[in-house]
Amino acid sequence: GSSHLPQQLKFTTSDSCDRIKDEFQLLQAQYHSLKLECDKLASEKSEMQRHYVMYYEMSYGLNIEMHKQAEIVKRLNGICAQVLPYLSQEHQQQVLGAIERAKQVTAPELNSIIRQQLQAHQLSQLQALALPLTPLPVGLQPPSLPAVSAGSGLLSLSALGSQGHLTKEDKNGHDGDAHQDDDGEKSD
């Protein structure tokens, strides 16, 4: 019976080592999966922070645009109030009625205006993409879009914000009258 005891001790030691090895491998697998999950959460966090910054910039821009539009409205109201007394009584009533109608913008009208501006913006983007690929025959000019008024700046800004973030190249590419030659020099 005494020769059987050392073999049983070896067996239990071997079993214990195997159990410890299995537990270690299990813990290592759990660690690996937790590390992958942590990396995934870290990338999601940075993506959320990027979105936060983008929305903050949009919100700030919209706030500035709203204050600008409010100041324009205040100045235009002042001009109307200054000019109104010089009109005849009949014209004064017409102008006052037109001003009141202009102040009563409904949600469906706003939706219609926004939809038109989005379509115009998307059309201009499509034209910008299509023009370099398909040159027009000599003498033909591309169709021009109606100019965007100062009063529609807020709506066009919100339309831009809904389509994503512009890159620096996109922002710098819209310089107004300045055009770049093939050499990279600006000409007016």
mmCIF file of C-alpha atoms in Angstrom:
data_model
loop_
_atom_site.group_PDB
_atom_site.id
_atom_site.type_symbol
_atom_site.label_atom_id
_atom_site.label_comp_id
_atom_site.label_asym_id
_atom_site.label_seq_id
_atom_site.Cartn_x
_atom_site.Cartn_y
_atom_site.Cartn_z
ATOM 1 C CA GLY A 1 0.000 0.000 0.000
ATOM 2 C CA SER A 2 2.879 2.358 0.587
ATOM 3 C CA SER A 3 4.107 2.175 -3.065
ATOM 4 C CA HIS A 4 0.628 3.253 -4.243
ATOM 5 C CA LEU A 5 0.755 6.573 -2.293
ATOM 6 C CA PRO A 6 3.597 8.311 -4.261
ATOM 7 C CA GLN A 7 1.871 7.491 -7.571
ATOM 8 C CA GLN A 8 -1.416 8.930 -6.254
ATOM 9 C CA LEU A 9 0.475 12.056 -5.110
ATOM 10 C CA LYS A 10 2.018 12.391 -8.588
ATOM 11 C CA PHE A 11 -1.436 11.959 -10.133
ATOM 12 C CA THR A 12 -3.005 14.682 -7.997
ATOM 13 C CA THR A 13 -0.051 17.023 -8.582
ATOM 14 C CA SER A 14 -0.309 16.446 -12.322
ATOM 15 C CA ASP A 15 -4.082 16.998 -12.176
ATOM 16 C CA SER A 16 -3.590 20.190 -10.182
ATOM 17 C CA CYS A 17 -1.055 21.496 -12.701
ATOM 18 C CA ASP A 18 -3.450 20.682 -15.574
ATOM 19 C CA ARG A 19 -6.314 22.443 -13.787
ATOM 20 C CA ILE A 20 -4.121 25.508 -13.133
ATOM 21 C CA LYS A 21 -3.020 25.495 -16.783
ATOM 22 C CA ASP A 22 -6.657 25.275 -17.978
ATOM 23 C CA GLU A 23 -7.733 28.061 -15.629
ATOM 24 C CA PHE A 24 -4.798 30.190 -16.797
ATOM 25 C CA GLN A 25 -5.759 29.660 -20.454
ATOM 26 C CA LEU A 26 -9.378 30.514 -19.653
ATOM 27 C CA LEU A 27 -8.303 33.695 -17.849
ATOM 28 C CA GLN A 28 -6.004 34.551 -20.743
ATOM 29 C CA ALA A 29 -8.900 34.135 -23.223
ATOM 30 C CA GLN A 30 -11.146 36.308 -21.035
ATOM 31 C CA TYR A 31 -8.397 38.919 -20.802
ATOM 32 C CA HIS A 32 -8.000 38.905 -24.581
ATOM 33 C CA SER A 33 -11.754 39.316 -25.199
ATOM 34 C CA LEU A 34 -11.970 42.082 -22.560
ATOM 35 C CA LYS A 35 -8.992 43.834 -24.142
ATOM 36 C CA LEU A 36 -10.678 43.678 -27.567
ATOM 37 C CA GLU A 37 -13.904 45.040 -26.073
ATOM 38 C CA CYS A 38 -11.960 47.815 -24.329
ATOM 39 C CA ASP A 39 -10.227 48.758 -27.593
ATOM 40 C CA LYS A 40 -13.602 48.786 -29.367
ATOM 41 C CA LEU A 41 -15.088 51.029 -26.655
ATOM 42 C CA ALA A 42 -12.080 53.358 -26.856
ATOM 43 C CA SER A 43 -12.530 53.744 -30.619
ATOM 44 C CA GLU A 44 -16.279 54.328 -30.144
ATOM 45 C CA LYS A 45 -15.453 56.948 -27.504
ATOM 46 C CA SER A 46 -13.120 58.808 -29.856
ATOM 47 C CA GLU A 47 -15.760 58.626 -32.609
ATOM 48 C CA MET A 48 -18.377 60.030 -30.214
ATOM 49 C CA GLN A 49 -15.996 62.815 -29.215
ATOM 50 C CA ARG A 50 -15.419 63.628 -32.888
ATOM 51 C CA HIS A 51 -19.201 63.787 -33.437
ATOM 52 C CA TYR A 52 -19.582 65.946 -30.338
ATOM 53 C CA VAL A 53 -17.010 68.437 -31.644
ATOM 54 C CA MET A 54 -18.677 68.461 -35.065
ATOM 55 C CA TYR A 55 -22.129 69.093 -33.568
ATOM 56 C CA TYR A 56 -20.716 71.726 -31.243
ATOM 57 C CA GLU A 57 -19.166 73.543 -34.214
ATOM 58 C CA MET A 58 -22.449 73.299 -36.130
ATOM 59 C CA SER A 59 -24.407 74.544 -33.129
ATOM 60 C CA TYR A 60 -22.029 77.447 -32.647
ATOM 61 C CA GLY A 61 -22.236 78.346 -36.339
ATOM 62 C CA LEU A 62 -26.034 78.180 -36.274
ATOM 63 C CA ASN A 63 -26.137 80.354 -33.166
ATOM 64 C CA ILE A 64 -23.938 82.977 -34.825
ATOM 65 C CA GLU A 65 -26.059 82.830 -37.988
ATOM 66 C CA MET A 66 -29.267 83.172 -35.950
ATOM 67 C CA HIS A 67 -27.945 86.287 -34.176
ATOM 68 C CA LYS A 68 -26.795 87.706 -37.495
ATOM 69 C CA GLN A 69 -30.230 87.134 -39.041
ATOM 70 C CA ALA A 70 -31.938 88.658 -35.995
ATOM 71 C CA GLU A 71 -29.761 91.766 -36.339
ATOM 72 C CA ILE A 72 -30.581 91.998 -40.065
ATOM 73 C CA VAL A 73 -34.310 91.732 -39.273
ATOM 74 C CA LYS A 74 -34.017 94.438 -36.626
ATOM 75 C CA ARG A 75 -32.227 96.784 -39.036
ATOM 76 C CA LEU A 76 -34.695 96.109 -41.856
ATOM 77 C CA ASN A 77 -37.616 96.781 -39.476
ATOM 78 C CA GLY A 78 -35.960 100.071 -38.542
ATOM 79 C CA ILE A 79 -35.622 101.024 -42.216
ATOM 80 C CA CYS A 80 -39.274 100.132 -42.852
ATOM 81 C CA ALA A 81 -40.353 102.214 -39.844
ATOM 82 C CA GLN A 82 -38.341 105.193 -41.127
ATOM 83 C CA VAL A 83 -39.661 104.978 -44.701
ATOM 84 C CA LEU A 84 -43.295 104.153 -43.867
ATOM 85 C CA PRO A 85 -44.372 107.687 -42.849
ATOM 86 C CA TYR A 86 -43.299 109.033 -46.268
ATOM 87 C CA LEU A 87 -45.772 106.776 -48.086
ATOM 88 C CA SER A 88 -49.371 107.672 -48.821
ATOM 89 C CA GLN A 89 -52.002 106.343 -46.405
ATOM 90 C CA GLU A 90 -53.078 103.685 -48.932
ATOM 91 C CA HIS A 91 -49.497 102.509 -49.503
ATOM 92 C CA GLN A 92 -48.827 102.502 -45.766
ATOM 93 C CA GLN A 93 -51.723 100.076 -45.243
ATOM 94 C CA GLN A 94 -50.450 97.838 -48.068
ATOM 95 C CA VAL A 95 -46.914 97.810 -46.689
ATOM 96 C CA LEU A 96 -48.100 97.150 -43.121
ATOM 97 C CA GLY A 97 -50.216 94.242 -44.396
ATOM 98 C CA ALA A 98 -47.274 92.845 -46.372
ATOM 99 C CA ILE A 99 -45.011 93.152 -43.324
ATOM 100 C CA GLU A 100 -47.512 91.282 -41.149
ATOM 101 C CA ARG A 101 -47.884 88.526 -43.771
ATOM 102 C CA ALA A 102 -44.092 88.238 -43.990
ATOM 103 C CA LYS A 103 -43.859 87.753 -40.208
ATOM 104 C CA GLN A 104 -46.251 84.793 -40.260
ATOM 105 C CA VAL A 105 -44.118 81.973 -41.665
ATOM 106 C CA THR A 106 -45.685 78.539 -41.220
ATOM 107 C CA ALA A 107 -43.918 75.209 -40.724
ATOM 108 C CA PRO A 108 -44.986 73.854 -44.156
ATOM 109 C CA GLU A 109 -43.560 76.993 -45.800
ATOM 110 C CA LEU A 110 -40.267 76.517 -43.927
ATOM 111 C CA ASN A 111 -40.143 72.866 -44.949
ATOM 112 C CA SER A 112 -40.741 73.848 -48.567
ATOM 113 C CA ILE A 113 -37.978 76.479 -48.453
ATOM 114 C CA ILE A 114 -35.543 74.043 -46.826
ATOM 115 C CA ARG A 115 -36.391 71.353 -49.396
ATOM 116 C CA GLN A 116 -35.807 73.795 -52.283
ATOM 117 C CA GLN A 117 -32.469 74.889 -50.850
ATOM 118 C CA LEU A 118 -31.358 71.295 -50.278
ATOM 119 C CA GLN A 119 -32.266 70.434 -53.873
ATOM 120 C CA ALA A 120 -30.413 73.492 -55.166
ATOM 121 C CA HIS A 121 -27.372 72.623 -53.033
ATOM 122 C CA GLN A 122 -27.401 68.990 -54.160
ATOM 123 C CA LEU A 123 -27.831 70.072 -57.784
ATOM 124 C CA SER A 124 -24.842 72.413 -57.500
ATOM 125 C CA GLN A 125 -22.778 69.578 -56.008
ATOM 126 C CA LEU A 126 -23.805 67.262 -58.850
ATOM 127 C CA GLN A 127 -22.971 69.954 -61.393
ATOM 128 C CA ALA A 128 -19.597 70.500 -59.779
ATOM 129 C CA LEU A 129 -18.914 66.768 -60.060
ATOM 130 C CA ALA A 130 -20.265 66.438 -63.602
ATOM 131 C CA LEU A 131 -18.745 69.530 -65.227
ATOM 132 C CA PRO A 132 -15.091 68.408 -65.157
ATOM 133 C CA LEU A 133 -16.060 64.991 -66.535
ATOM 134 C CA THR A 134 -18.259 66.222 -69.397
ATOM 135 C CA PRO A 135 -16.991 69.450 -70.955
ATOM 136 C CA LEU A 136 -19.664 71.538 -72.642
ATOM 137 C CA PRO A 137 -19.449 72.309 -76.366
ATOM 138 C CA VAL A 138 -17.838 75.657 -77.205
ATOM 139 C CA GLY A 139 -20.220 78.551 -76.649
ATOM 140 C CA LEU A 140 -22.542 76.782 -74.168
ATOM 141 C CA GLN A 141 -22.605 77.915 -70.564
ATOM 142 C CA PRO A 142 -23.645 75.666 -67.658
ATOM 143 C CA PRO A 143 -27.032 76.549 -66.164
ATOM 144 C CA SER A 144 -26.664 78.906 -63.246
ATOM 145 C CA LEU A 145 -28.489 78.582 -59.961
ATOM 146 C CA PRO A 146 -30.343 81.473 -58.346
ATOM 147 C CA ALA A 147 -28.228 83.385 -55.875
ATOM 148 C CA VAL A 148 -28.734 82.527 -52.233
ATOM 149 C CA SER A 149 -30.031 85.540 -50.335
ATOM 150 C CA ALA A 150 -28.690 86.624 -46.975
ATOM 151 C CA GLY A 151 -31.993 85.637 -45.380
ATOM 152 C CA SER A 152 -31.562 82.010 -46.379
ATOM 153 C CA GLY A 153 -28.082 81.655 -44.878
ATOM 154 C CA LEU A 154 -29.321 79.888 -41.746
ATOM 155 C CA LEU A 155 -31.247 77.332 -43.743
ATOM 156 C CA SER A 156 -28.364 76.661 -46.117
ATOM 157 C CA LEU A 157 -26.028 76.292 -43.136
ATOM 158 C CA SER A 158 -28.334 73.709 -41.588
ATOM 159 C CA ALA A 159 -28.515 71.916 -44.933
ATOM 160 C CA LEU A 160 -24.740 71.759 -45.045
ATOM 161 C CA GLY A 161 -24.579 70.484 -41.481
ATOM 162 C CA SER A 162 -26.966 67.642 -42.258
ATOM 163 C CA GLN A 163 -24.715 66.389 -45.028
ATOM 164 C CA GLY A 164 -21.619 66.012 -42.861
ATOM 165 C CA HIS A 165 -18.373 67.805 -42.182
ATOM 166 C CA LEU A 166 -16.565 69.707 -44.927
ATOM 167 C CA THR A 167 -12.879 69.068 -45.274
ATOM 168 C CA LYS A 168 -10.398 71.934 -45.315
ATOM 169 C CA GLU A 169 -10.085 71.512 -49.086
ATOM 170 C CA ASP A 170 -13.859 71.871 -49.491
ATOM 171 C CA LYS A 171 -13.933 74.985 -47.313
ATOM 172 C CA ASN A 172 -10.956 76.565 -49.080
ATOM 173 C CA GLY A 173 -12.237 75.543 -52.492
ATOM 174 C CA HIS A 174 -15.176 77.991 -52.298
ATOM 175 C CA ASP A 175 -13.283 81.290 -52.440
ATOM 176 C CA GLY A 176 -15.880 83.201 -54.430
ATOM 177 C CA ASP A 177 -14.328 85.115 -57.347
ATOM 178 C CA ALA A 178 -10.776 83.827 -57.045
ATOM 179 C CA HIS A 179 -9.893 80.966 -59.394
ATOM 180 C CA GLN A 180 -6.730 78.899 -59.497
ATOM 181 C CA ASP A 181 -4.737 78.327 -62.676
ATOM 182 C CA ASP A 182 -3.082 75.004 -63.418
ATOM 183 C CA ASP A 183 0.089 76.461 -61.889
ATOM 184 C CA GLY A 184 -1.674 76.894 -58.555
ATOM 185 C CA GLU A 185 -1.592 80.712 -58.783
ATOM 186 C CA LYS A 186 -4.737 82.665 -58.002
ATOM 187 C CA SER A 187 -6.142 84.984 -60.637
ATOM 188 C CA ASP A 188 -9.176 87.268 -60.503
#
